[in-house]
Short mmCIF file of C-alpha atoms and ligand atoms in Angstrom, two decimals:
data_model
loop_
_atom_site.label_atom_id
_atom_site.label_comp_id
_atom_site.label_asym_id
_atom_site.label_seq_id
_atom_site.Cartn_x
_atom_site.Cartn_y
_atom_site.Cartn_z
CA UNK A 1 -41.24 -20.83 60.36
CA UNK A 2 -37.68 -20.11 61.01
CA UNK A 3 -35.32 -20.01 58.05
CA UNK A 4 -31.68 -20.50 58.96
CA UNK A 5 -29.66 -17.50 57.86
CA UNK A 6 -27.84 -18.02 54.57
CA UNK A 7 -24.27 -16.84 54.74
CA UNK A 8 -23.21 -14.45 51.96
CA UNK A 9 -20.40 -16.82 51.07
CA UNK A 10 -22.64 -19.77 50.38
CA UNK A 11 -24.91 -17.50 48.38
CA UNK A 12 -21.96 -16.75 46.17
CA UNK A 13 -21.21 -20.42 45.80
CA UNK A 14 -24.76 -21.27 44.91
CA UNK A 15 -24.87 -18.58 42.26
CA UNK A 16 -23.16 -20.39 39.41
CA UNK A 17 -22.78 -17.29 37.29
CA UNK A 18 -21.10 -15.31 40.01
CA UNK A 19 -18.89 -18.24 40.88
CA UNK A 20 -17.75 -18.55 37.30
CA UNK A 21 -16.83 -14.92 37.16
CA UNK A 22 -14.76 -15.14 40.28
CA UNK A 23 -13.09 -18.34 39.27
CA UNK A 24 -12.37 -17.23 35.74
CA UNK A 25 -10.18 -14.64 37.36
CA UNK A 26 -8.27 -17.36 39.18
CA UNK A 27 -8.27 -19.83 36.32
CA UNK A 28 -6.45 -17.38 34.08
CA UNK A 29 -3.49 -17.95 36.28
CA UNK A 30 -4.58 -21.26 37.63
CA UNK A 31 -1.15 -22.73 38.31
CA UNK A 32 -0.75 -20.15 41.06
CA UNK A 33 -4.28 -20.66 42.33
CA UNK A 34 -4.67 -24.38 42.68
CA UNK A 35 -5.61 -23.88 46.35
CA UNK A 36 -9.06 -22.65 45.45
CA UNK A 37 -9.87 -26.17 44.38
CA UNK A 38 -9.71 -27.18 48.02
CA UNK A 39 -12.54 -24.87 49.13
CA UNK A 40 -15.37 -27.16 48.15
CA UNK A 41 -16.49 -29.53 45.47
CA UNK A 42 -18.61 -27.07 43.52
CA UNK A 43 -15.70 -24.68 43.33
CA UNK A 44 -13.39 -27.43 42.25
CA UNK A 45 -15.71 -28.54 39.45
CA UNK A 46 -16.31 -25.05 38.16
CA UNK A 47 -12.62 -24.27 38.34
CA UNK A 48 -11.69 -27.34 36.33
CA UNK A 49 -14.39 -26.65 33.79
CA UNK A 50 -13.07 -23.14 33.22
CA UNK A 51 -9.55 -24.44 32.76
CA UNK A 52 -10.91 -27.00 30.32
CA UNK A 53 -12.56 -24.21 28.35
CA UNK A 54 -9.42 -22.08 28.34
CA UNK A 55 -7.37 -24.95 26.97
CA UNK A 56 -9.44 -26.06 24.03
CA UNK A 57 -7.12 -23.90 22.01
CA UNK A 58 -3.51 -23.83 23.01
CA UNK A 59 -0.73 -21.61 21.80
CA UNK A 60 2.70 -22.76 22.85
CA UNK A 61 5.51 -20.46 21.84
CA UNK A 62 9.04 -19.40 22.36
CA UNK A 63 9.57 -15.71 21.83
CA UNK A 64 12.79 -14.28 20.59
CA UNK A 65 14.01 -12.12 17.79
CA UNK A 66 16.52 -13.78 15.52
CA UNK A 67 19.19 -11.21 16.24
CA UNK A 68 18.85 -11.73 19.97
CA UNK A 69 18.96 -15.49 19.85
CA UNK A 70 22.10 -15.63 21.99
CA UNK A 71 20.80 -13.24 24.63
CA UNK A 72 17.29 -14.48 25.32
CA UNK A 73 17.22 -17.22 27.96
CA UNK A 74 15.75 -20.51 26.83
CA UNK A 75 14.40 -21.69 30.16
CA UNK A 76 10.79 -20.64 29.68
CA UNK A 77 8.11 -20.65 27.05
CA UNK A 78 4.69 -19.06 26.77
CA UNK A 79 1.58 -21.19 26.96
CA UNK A 80 -1.65 -19.40 26.13
CA UNK A 81 0.24 -16.12 26.60
CA UNK A 82 1.50 -17.01 30.07
CA UNK A 83 5.10 -17.51 30.92
CA UNK A 84 5.88 -21.05 32.08
CA UNK A 85 9.27 -22.33 33.17
CA UNK A 86 10.47 -25.28 31.16
CA UNK A 87 10.69 -27.53 34.18
CA UNK A 88 7.01 -26.93 34.96
CA UNK A 89 5.73 -27.75 31.49
CA UNK A 90 5.45 -31.50 31.97
CA UNK A 91 3.57 -31.09 35.26
CA UNK A 92 1.28 -28.54 33.66
CA UNK A 93 0.43 -30.86 30.78
CA UNK A 94 -0.10 -33.86 33.04
CA UNK A 95 -2.40 -31.80 35.25
CA UNK A 96 -4.35 -30.77 32.16
CA UNK A 97 -4.70 -34.28 30.85
CA UNK A 98 -5.49 -36.01 34.16
CA UNK A 99 -7.13 -33.69 36.72
CA UNK A 100 -8.68 -31.33 34.19
CA UNK A 101 -9.36 -33.79 31.41
CA UNK A 102 -8.69 -31.30 28.63
CA UNK A 103 -10.06 -31.88 25.18
CA UNK A 104 -7.62 -29.88 23.10
CA UNK A 105 -9.00 -29.00 19.68
CA UNK A 106 -6.38 -26.64 18.39
CA UNK A 107 -2.66 -26.37 19.04
CA UNK A 108 -0.41 -23.70 17.61
CA UNK A 109 3.28 -23.99 18.33
CA UNK A 110 5.57 -21.18 17.36
CA UNK A 111 9.36 -21.02 17.19
CA UNK A 112 9.83 -24.02 19.46
CA UNK A 113 12.60 -25.14 17.11
CA UNK A 114 14.73 -22.40 18.63
CA UNK A 115 14.74 -24.07 22.04
CA UNK A 116 17.47 -26.32 23.32
CA UNK A 117 17.27 -29.53 21.34
CA UNK A 118 16.69 -31.97 24.17
CA UNK A 119 13.86 -29.98 25.74
CA UNK A 120 12.35 -29.29 22.35
CA UNK A 121 12.06 -33.00 21.59
CA UNK A 122 10.59 -33.74 25.01
CA UNK A 123 8.09 -30.95 24.43
CA UNK A 124 7.08 -32.47 21.08
CA UNK A 125 6.44 -35.78 22.83
CA UNK A 126 4.53 -34.19 25.77
CA UNK A 127 2.30 -32.39 23.30
CA UNK A 128 1.51 -35.68 21.60
CA UNK A 129 1.08 -37.79 24.73
CA UNK A 130 -0.64 -35.32 27.08
CA UNK A 131 -2.48 -32.84 24.87
CA UNK A 132 -3.33 -34.65 21.65
CA UNK A 133 -3.43 -38.24 22.87
CA UNK A 134 -2.56 -41.26 20.74
CA UNK A 135 -5.97 -41.34 19.08
CA UNK A 136 -6.24 -37.59 18.63
CA UNK A 137 -9.96 -37.87 19.37
CA UNK A 138 -10.65 -34.16 19.80
CA UNK A 139 -7.88 -32.58 17.82
CA UNK A 140 -8.85 -30.56 14.74
CA UNK A 141 -5.92 -28.33 14.12
CA UNK A 142 -2.17 -28.59 14.73
CA UNK A 143 0.02 -25.80 13.40
CA UNK A 144 3.79 -25.64 13.50
CA UNK A 145 4.60 -28.86 15.35
CA UNK A 146 6.59 -30.41 12.51
CA UNK A 147 9.09 -27.58 12.83
CA UNK A 148 10.40 -29.55 15.79
CA UNK A 149 10.58 -33.06 14.35
CA UNK A 150 10.78 -32.33 10.61
CA UNK A 151 7.86 -34.68 10.12
CA UNK A 152 7.55 -37.86 12.17
CA UNK A 153 5.21 -40.83 12.32
CA UNK A 154 3.25 -39.41 15.26
CA UNK A 155 2.69 -36.12 13.50
CA UNK A 156 1.68 -37.73 10.21
CA UNK A 157 -1.00 -39.75 12.04
CA UNK A 158 -2.40 -36.56 13.52
CA UNK A 159 -2.26 -34.82 10.16
CA UNK A 160 -4.82 -37.34 9.00
CA UNK A 161 -7.19 -36.39 11.84
CA UNK A 162 -7.05 -32.61 11.46
CA UNK A 163 -9.04 -30.23 9.35
CA UNK A 164 -6.34 -27.60 9.56
CA UNK A 165 -2.76 -28.82 9.58
CA UNK A 166 0.83 -28.00 8.75
CA UNK A 167 3.20 -26.86 7.52
CA UNK A 168 3.70 -30.44 6.35
CA UNK A 169 7.22 -31.65 5.88
CA UNK A 170 8.06 -33.91 2.95
CA UNK A 171 7.98 -37.08 5.09
CA UNK A 172 4.42 -36.33 6.15
CA UNK A 173 3.39 -35.38 2.62
CA UNK A 174 4.51 -38.83 1.45
CA UNK A 175 2.08 -40.47 3.88
CA UNK A 176 -0.93 -38.55 2.57
CA UNK A 177 -2.19 -41.23 0.24
CA UNK A 178 -5.64 -41.20 1.85
CA UNK A 179 -8.72 -39.41 0.67
CA UNK A 180 -9.57 -36.29 2.66
CA UNK A 181 -10.68 -32.71 2.20
CA UNK A 182 -8.78 -30.29 4.42
CA UNK A 183 -10.15 -26.94 5.38
CA UNK A 184 -6.62 -25.57 5.48
CA UNK A 185 -3.37 -27.24 4.61
CA UNK A 186 -0.12 -25.43 5.29
CA UNK A 187 3.02 -25.80 3.19
CA UNK A 188 6.29 -23.88 3.05
CA UNK A 189 8.46 -22.47 0.29
CA UNK A 190 11.10 -24.96 1.42
CA UNK A 191 8.75 -27.88 0.79
CA UNK A 192 8.38 -26.81 -2.85
CA UNK A 193 12.14 -26.88 -3.18
CA UNK A 194 12.48 -30.26 -1.48
CA UNK A 195 9.88 -31.71 -3.86
CA UNK A 196 11.66 -30.25 -6.90
CA UNK A 197 15.00 -31.70 -5.85
CA UNK A 198 13.48 -35.06 -5.02
CA UNK A 199 11.93 -35.26 -8.49
CA UNK A 200 15.13 -34.23 -10.23
CA UNK A 201 17.28 -36.69 -8.36
CA UNK A 202 14.86 -39.53 -9.10
CA UNK A 203 14.65 -39.01 -12.84
CA UNK A 204 16.85 -38.80 -15.91
CA UNK A 205 15.02 -36.30 -18.07
CA UNK A 206 12.66 -33.40 -17.81
CA UNK A 207 9.78 -35.60 -18.92
CA UNK A 208 10.53 -38.20 -16.27
CA UNK A 209 10.98 -35.47 -13.70
CA UNK A 210 7.47 -34.15 -14.29
CA UNK A 211 6.05 -37.65 -14.18
CA UNK A 212 7.77 -38.06 -10.86
CA UNK A 213 6.30 -34.75 -9.72
CA UNK A 214 2.84 -35.88 -10.67
CA UNK A 215 3.27 -39.10 -8.71
CA UNK A 216 4.79 -37.37 -5.70
CA UNK A 217 2.00 -34.89 -5.02
CA UNK A 218 -0.78 -36.85 -3.28
CA UNK A 219 -3.86 -36.82 -5.47
CA UNK A 220 -6.60 -38.03 -3.13
CA UNK A 221 -6.44 -35.07 -0.79
CA UNK A 222 -7.87 -31.63 -1.45
CA UNK A 223 -7.99 -28.39 0.51
CA UNK A 224 -10.18 -25.32 0.58
CA UNK A 225 -7.37 -23.00 1.57
CA UNK A 226 -3.71 -23.58 0.87
CA UNK A 227 -1.58 -21.67 3.36
CA UNK A 228 1.91 -20.93 2.03
CA UNK A 229 4.57 -19.93 4.55
CA UNK A 230 7.21 -17.77 2.93
CA UNK A 231 10.48 -17.17 4.72
CA UNK A 232 11.76 -13.66 3.97
CA UNK A 233 15.36 -14.27 4.90
CA UNK A 234 16.39 -17.60 3.47
CA UNK A 235 20.07 -17.85 2.79
CA UNK A 236 22.12 -19.67 0.19
CA UNK A 237 24.74 -22.25 1.13
CA UNK A 238 28.35 -21.08 1.51
CA UNK A 239 27.45 -17.48 2.10
CA UNK A 240 26.60 -16.74 -1.52
CA UNK A 241 24.12 -14.27 -0.14
CA UNK A 242 24.93 -11.20 -2.18
CA UNK A 243 22.10 -11.76 -4.61
CA UNK A 244 19.73 -8.94 -5.27
CA UNK A 245 16.70 -9.93 -3.21
CA UNK A 246 16.24 -12.19 -0.30
CA UNK A 247 13.71 -14.97 -0.02
CA UNK A 248 14.61 -17.24 -2.75
CA UNK A 249 13.00 -18.65 -5.81
CA UNK A 250 10.28 -21.23 -5.69
CA UNK A 251 9.80 -23.88 -8.39
CA UNK A 252 6.59 -22.80 -10.04
CA UNK A 253 5.54 -26.12 -11.55
CA UNK A 254 5.57 -27.69 -8.09
CA UNK A 255 3.21 -24.99 -6.80
CA UNK A 256 0.95 -25.23 -9.84
CA UNK A 257 0.74 -29.03 -9.60
CA UNK A 258 -0.29 -28.77 -5.93
CA UNK A 259 -2.87 -26.08 -6.68
CA UNK A 260 -4.45 -28.20 -9.39
CA UNK A 261 -4.32 -31.60 -7.73
CA UNK A 262 -5.69 -30.35 -4.43
CA UNK A 263 -8.45 -28.27 -6.02
CA UNK A 264 -7.40 -25.28 -3.95
CA UNK A 265 -10.11 -22.63 -3.70
CA UNK A 266 -8.32 -19.85 -1.86
CA UNK A 267 -4.79 -18.94 -0.83
CA UNK A 268 -3.31 -17.58 2.37
CA UNK A 269 0.24 -16.26 2.31
CA UNK A 270 2.09 -16.05 5.61
CA UNK A 271 5.04 -13.73 5.18
CA UNK A 272 7.51 -14.55 7.93
CA UNK A 273 10.77 -12.83 8.73
CA UNK A 274 12.49 -16.11 9.52
CA UNK A 275 11.48 -19.72 10.01
CA UNK A 276 13.25 -22.95 10.91
CA UNK A 277 13.89 -23.53 7.21
CA UNK A 278 16.51 -20.87 6.53
CA UNK A 279 18.87 -22.72 4.24
CA UNK A 280 18.01 -22.84 0.54
CA UNK A 281 18.67 -25.71 -1.78
CA UNK A 282 20.18 -24.56 -5.02
CA UNK A 283 20.70 -27.79 -6.95
CA UNK A 284 17.33 -27.56 -8.68
CA UNK A 285 18.36 -24.24 -10.15
CA UNK A 286 21.13 -26.01 -12.08
CA UNK A 287 18.48 -27.71 -14.20
CA UNK A 288 16.13 -25.78 -16.44
CA UNK A 289 13.20 -28.02 -15.50
CA UNK A 290 11.39 -25.70 -13.14
CA UNK A 291 10.55 -22.03 -13.57
CA UNK A 292 11.97 -20.05 -10.63
CA UNK A 293 9.49 -17.53 -9.25
CA UNK A 294 9.25 -15.24 -6.28
CA UNK A 295 6.80 -12.62 -5.19
CA UNK A 296 9.35 -9.81 -5.01
CA UNK A 297 10.81 -10.20 -8.51
CA UNK A 298 9.90 -7.58 -11.14
CA UNK A 299 6.37 -8.64 -12.02
CA UNK A 300 6.77 -8.17 -15.75
CA UNK A 301 8.79 -11.39 -15.80
CA UNK A 302 6.08 -13.46 -14.11
CA UNK A 303 3.77 -15.26 -16.45
CA UNK A 304 0.09 -15.28 -15.60
CA UNK A 305 -1.50 -18.61 -14.81
CA UNK A 306 -4.07 -19.17 -17.51
CA UNK A 307 -6.30 -21.81 -16.00
CA UNK A 308 -6.18 -21.16 -12.27
CA UNK A 309 -8.55 -18.89 -10.37
CA UNK A 310 -8.98 -18.35 -6.65
CA UNK A 311 -11.83 -16.80 -4.72
CA UNK A 312 -9.40 -14.82 -2.60
CA UNK A 313 -5.83 -14.38 -1.45
CA UNK A 314 -5.25 -13.37 2.17
CA UNK A 315 -1.84 -12.13 3.21
CA UNK A 316 -0.70 -12.20 6.84
CA UNK A 317 2.23 -9.99 7.67
CA UNK A 318 2.19 -9.95 11.45
CA UNK A 319 5.56 -11.76 11.46
CA UNK A 320 6.96 -10.00 8.41
CA UNK A 321 9.71 -7.44 8.31
CA UNK A 322 10.76 -6.95 4.71
CA UNK A 323 7.45 -7.40 2.97
CA UNK A 324 5.57 -5.11 5.35
CA UNK A 325 8.32 -2.52 4.98
CA UNK A 326 7.97 -2.61 1.20
CA UNK A 327 4.40 -1.36 1.43
CA UNK A 328 4.67 1.92 3.29
CA UNK A 329 8.09 2.97 2.00
CA UNK A 330 9.44 3.97 -1.37
CA UNK A 331 11.87 1.41 -2.74
CA UNK A 332 14.32 4.23 -3.46
CA UNK A 333 14.32 5.25 0.19
CA UNK A 334 15.01 1.82 1.59
CA UNK A 335 18.58 0.87 2.41
CA UNK A 336 18.12 -2.58 0.98
CA UNK A 337 15.10 -2.51 -1.29
CA UNK A 338 13.74 -5.99 -1.70
CA UNK A 339 11.28 -5.57 -4.49
CA UNK A 340 8.09 -6.05 -2.47
CA UNK A 341 6.43 -3.29 -4.45
CA UNK A 342 5.95 -6.12 -6.98
CA UNK A 343 4.03 -8.17 -4.47
CA UNK A 344 0.43 -7.59 -5.56
CA UNK A 345 1.01 -7.86 -9.34
CA UNK A 346 2.97 -11.07 -8.72
CA UNK A 347 0.20 -12.51 -6.56
CA UNK A 348 -2.23 -11.90 -9.38
CA UNK A 349 0.01 -13.73 -11.83
CA UNK A 350 0.78 -16.73 -9.65
CA UNK A 351 -2.58 -17.01 -7.89
CA UNK A 352 -5.11 -15.28 -10.14
CA UNK A 353 -7.82 -13.66 -8.04
CA UNK A 354 -10.01 -10.54 -7.93
CA UNK A 355 -9.94 -10.30 -4.17
CA UNK A 356 -6.86 -9.69 -2.03
CA UNK A 357 -6.74 -8.73 1.62
CA UNK A 358 -3.59 -7.84 3.48
CA UNK A 359 -3.00 -7.49 7.22
CA UNK A 360 0.04 -5.34 7.81
CA UNK A 361 1.89 -5.78 11.07
CA UNK A 362 0.57 -4.21 14.25
CA UNK A 363 3.98 -4.22 15.87
CA UNK A 364 6.80 -4.08 13.33
CA UNK A 365 7.39 -1.14 11.01
CA UNK A 366 4.29 0.48 12.37
CA UNK A 367 3.82 4.03 11.10
CA UNK A 368 4.53 6.63 13.78
CA UNK A 369 5.90 9.85 12.40
CA UNK A 370 5.06 9.79 8.76
CA UNK A 371 1.55 8.52 8.59
CA UNK A 372 0.35 10.60 5.68
CA UNK A 373 3.40 9.72 3.63
CA UNK A 374 3.01 6.03 4.36
CA UNK A 375 -0.62 6.11 3.39
CA UNK A 376 0.26 7.82 0.09
CA UNK A 377 3.03 5.33 -0.57
CA UNK A 378 0.72 2.40 0.02
CA UNK A 379 -1.60 3.83 -2.59
CA UNK A 380 1.26 4.21 -5.06
CA UNK A 381 2.42 0.65 -4.44
CA UNK A 382 -0.98 -0.93 -4.79
CA UNK A 383 -1.83 0.99 -7.94
CA UNK A 384 1.57 0.55 -9.56
CA UNK A 385 0.07 -1.80 -12.07
CA UNK A 386 -3.27 -0.59 -13.31
CA UNK A 387 -5.23 -3.42 -11.80
CA UNK A 388 -8.27 -4.70 -13.53
CA UNK A 389 -11.16 -5.64 -11.31
CA UNK A 390 -9.28 -6.03 -8.06
CA UNK A 391 -10.94 -5.67 -4.71
CA UNK A 392 -8.18 -4.93 -2.26
CA UNK A 393 -8.39 -4.52 1.49
CA UNK A 394 -5.47 -3.49 3.64
CA UNK A 395 -5.40 -3.30 7.41
CA UNK A 396 -2.92 -0.63 8.36
CA UNK A 397 -1.89 -0.09 11.99
CA UNK A 398 -0.81 3.34 13.07
CA UNK A 399 0.76 4.67 16.24
CA UNK A 400 -0.47 8.17 17.01
CA UNK A 401 2.33 10.60 17.81
CA UNK A 402 2.27 12.19 21.23
CA UNK A 403 0.33 15.41 21.00
CA UNK A 404 3.02 17.40 22.78
CA UNK A 405 5.39 16.60 19.96
CA UNK A 406 6.10 19.40 17.59
CA UNK A 407 5.27 17.54 14.44
CA UNK A 408 1.58 17.32 15.14
CA UNK A 409 0.70 18.20 11.58
CA UNK A 410 1.68 14.66 10.68
CA UNK A 411 -1.51 13.34 12.08
CA UNK A 412 -3.48 15.98 10.33
CA UNK A 413 -3.96 14.82 6.83
CA UNK A 414 -4.82 11.76 4.92
CA UNK A 415 -3.57 11.57 1.36
CA UNK A 416 -6.08 13.57 -0.71
CA UNK A 417 -7.14 10.74 -3.03
CA UNK A 418 -8.71 8.79 -0.20
CA UNK A 419 -12.38 9.18 0.55
CA UNK A 420 -13.22 8.61 4.20
CA UNK A 421 -16.05 6.17 4.80
CA UNK A 422 -18.17 6.34 7.89
CA UNK A 423 -17.45 2.75 8.80
CA UNK A 424 -16.05 1.95 12.22
CA UNK A 425 -14.14 -1.26 12.69
CA UNK A 426 -12.33 -2.76 15.59
CA UNK A 427 -10.02 -5.60 16.40
CA UNK A 428 -8.03 -6.91 19.32
CA UNK A 429 -4.31 -7.56 19.11
CA UNK A 430 -2.06 -9.11 21.66
CA UNK A 431 1.41 -7.84 22.05
CA UNK A 432 4.23 -8.73 24.35
CA UNK A 433 5.82 -6.15 26.57
CA UNK A 434 9.34 -7.43 26.09
CA UNK A 435 10.90 -4.97 28.50
CA UNK A 436 8.72 -5.90 31.37
CA UNK A 437 8.93 -9.64 30.72
CA UNK A 438 5.50 -9.79 32.20
CA UNK A 439 3.61 -11.28 29.38
CA UNK A 440 1.05 -10.24 26.85
CA UNK A 441 -1.51 -7.56 26.98
CA UNK A 442 -4.44 -7.35 24.67
CA UNK A 443 -5.34 -4.01 23.21
CA UNK A 444 -8.35 -2.80 21.34
CA UNK A 445 -7.73 -1.07 18.03
CA UNK A 446 -10.32 1.11 16.34
CA UNK A 447 -10.35 1.32 12.58
CA UNK A 448 -11.76 3.74 10.03
CA UNK A 449 -12.10 3.00 6.36
CA UNK A 450 -10.55 5.19 3.66
CA UNK A 451 -11.32 4.32 0.12
CA UNK A 452 -9.92 4.80 -3.35
CA UNK A 453 -12.15 3.07 -5.88
CA UNK A 454 -12.02 -0.66 -5.07
CA UNK A 455 -9.21 -0.28 -2.60
CA UNK A 456 -10.08 -0.04 1.07
CA UNK A 457 -7.44 1.09 3.51
CA UNK A 458 -8.59 0.38 7.04
CA UNK A 459 -6.53 2.53 9.36
CA UNK A 460 -6.35 1.25 12.93
CA UNK A 461 -5.24 3.14 16.01
CA UNK A 462 -5.17 1.99 19.62
CA UNK A 463 -8.37 2.91 21.39
CA UNK A 464 -6.62 4.30 24.46
CA UNK A 465 -4.37 6.54 22.33
CA UNK A 466 -7.44 7.94 20.65
CA UNK A 467 -8.71 9.10 24.03
CA UNK A 468 -5.46 10.97 24.58
CA UNK A 469 -5.73 13.03 21.41
CA UNK A 470 -9.44 13.67 21.63
CA UNK A 471 -9.15 16.94 23.56
CA UNK A 472 -6.74 18.52 21.17
CA UNK A 473 -8.69 17.85 18.03
CA UNK A 474 -10.60 21.11 17.97
CA UNK A 475 -7.30 22.73 17.04
CA UNK A 476 -6.98 20.41 14.06
CA UNK A 477 -10.41 20.00 12.58
CA UNK A 478 -9.04 18.49 9.36
CA UNK A 479 -7.06 15.72 10.99
CA UNK A 480 -7.80 12.22 9.77
CA UNK A 481 -8.10 11.27 13.42
CA UNK A 482 -11.21 13.42 13.44
CA UNK A 483 -13.00 10.79 11.42
CA UNK A 484 -12.67 8.45 14.35
CA UNK A 485 -15.00 10.71 16.31
CA UNK A 486 -17.33 11.84 13.57
CA UNK A 487 -19.85 9.03 14.08
CA UNK A 488 -20.05 9.72 17.76
CA UNK A 489 -20.92 13.31 17.04
CA UNK A 490 -23.68 12.35 14.72
CA UNK A 491 -25.28 9.69 16.84
ZN1 ZN B 1 6.42 -34.87 14.90
ZN1 ZN B 2 13.71 -14.37 -10.29
ZN1 ZN B 3 1.39 -10.06 16.79
ZN1 ZN B 4 -15.31 10.74 8.80
#
């Protein structure tokens, strides 16, 4: 029998696994590689399926530091970490919804409110029409979209479909008169203020005001985790900004009412350098109805909630500047101390819990030259109040100094109180190379645990930097970096 020779190319095409690998390379940058769809039908199908997979979760963001808002061009955004020109966005989305048939489950939008207004509103509508669809059949999570529209009818309908949604604006909150348990519901410090002012302006006495509050907070919804977005640089109207600390007071009774009515089990705090809600309202402070609180006030003035208890409080600081800075630096050494050394004791008073975990930033205020000192300071800050029964976990990201540098001894020691644990951790973090304007790269970070009683400090360094210092370690056998290799030696 004579078997016709099989060409290597068709072998590749008939091997689905191989084909996927090849195409996944193209589909990562599929807008540039649409031609591969023309090769044959099997390629086309696999290609579209990979794109479908890559777009179940979508992150759509504009990237710019607040100080550079004038300089950074506004004619492109990043979609799933790839740079896309504004004029191509509509085509992209239409391609996704028609040719690809995406079923988007999760959408995160970030800082789109900083874009030019007209494009921003069109983008909001494209997201609804092309990615979510009017019925929102597949959508489970939408984060940040209301920053564009300040809460609209379309968004409030989607809020009802999601398991994870927000931050909700007041207009959306008012529509939540249905019964539903959210996995995560996001709110902002500004929302608390808006609610307080709404209740004050619709009542004539403190008693009436609290009745109004009780009626305003929807009572048929609940959430497992309440995510609170806290803006670190809110400003007061008319430039009355010379108050002692930034990020302004929150009306405590509003927070407490929400926590109780929604049967919140755990808290997540997102500390954010700046958000779309910069301007404070101050009218509510003229009335002595609500107790003003903030997490960076001296903690001795914060009363402890007597009846509330949460399984855990998670703090995200990847977009924080002031709060993250307050952890590794002495207040006395900061130019403008902002009181964040009070952060943990205040958390325990406002959101009573025995379990706090904190992710410090992997890109801002990262320790470079003074690692040992930072690590000691963190310990001082977290043990400032003699905590009772607190399990605390901090992820601390460290940049290793170049080994040629003179001050090598800085990487040598870990503060003496810490006991190194032979636990190796790792995580992946994406960061944007702003200089190159190329896009994001993902880096692997390796972590080692250092412990003081119930406090775990997980120190992370970039894996590739660790390779660089490896050779020089025999000169510094007591370096904390040594612990990163100790398991390897043993195994
Ligand atoms: Zn909307
Ligand atoms: Zn205060
Ligand atoms: Zn980041
Ligand atoms: Zn070790």
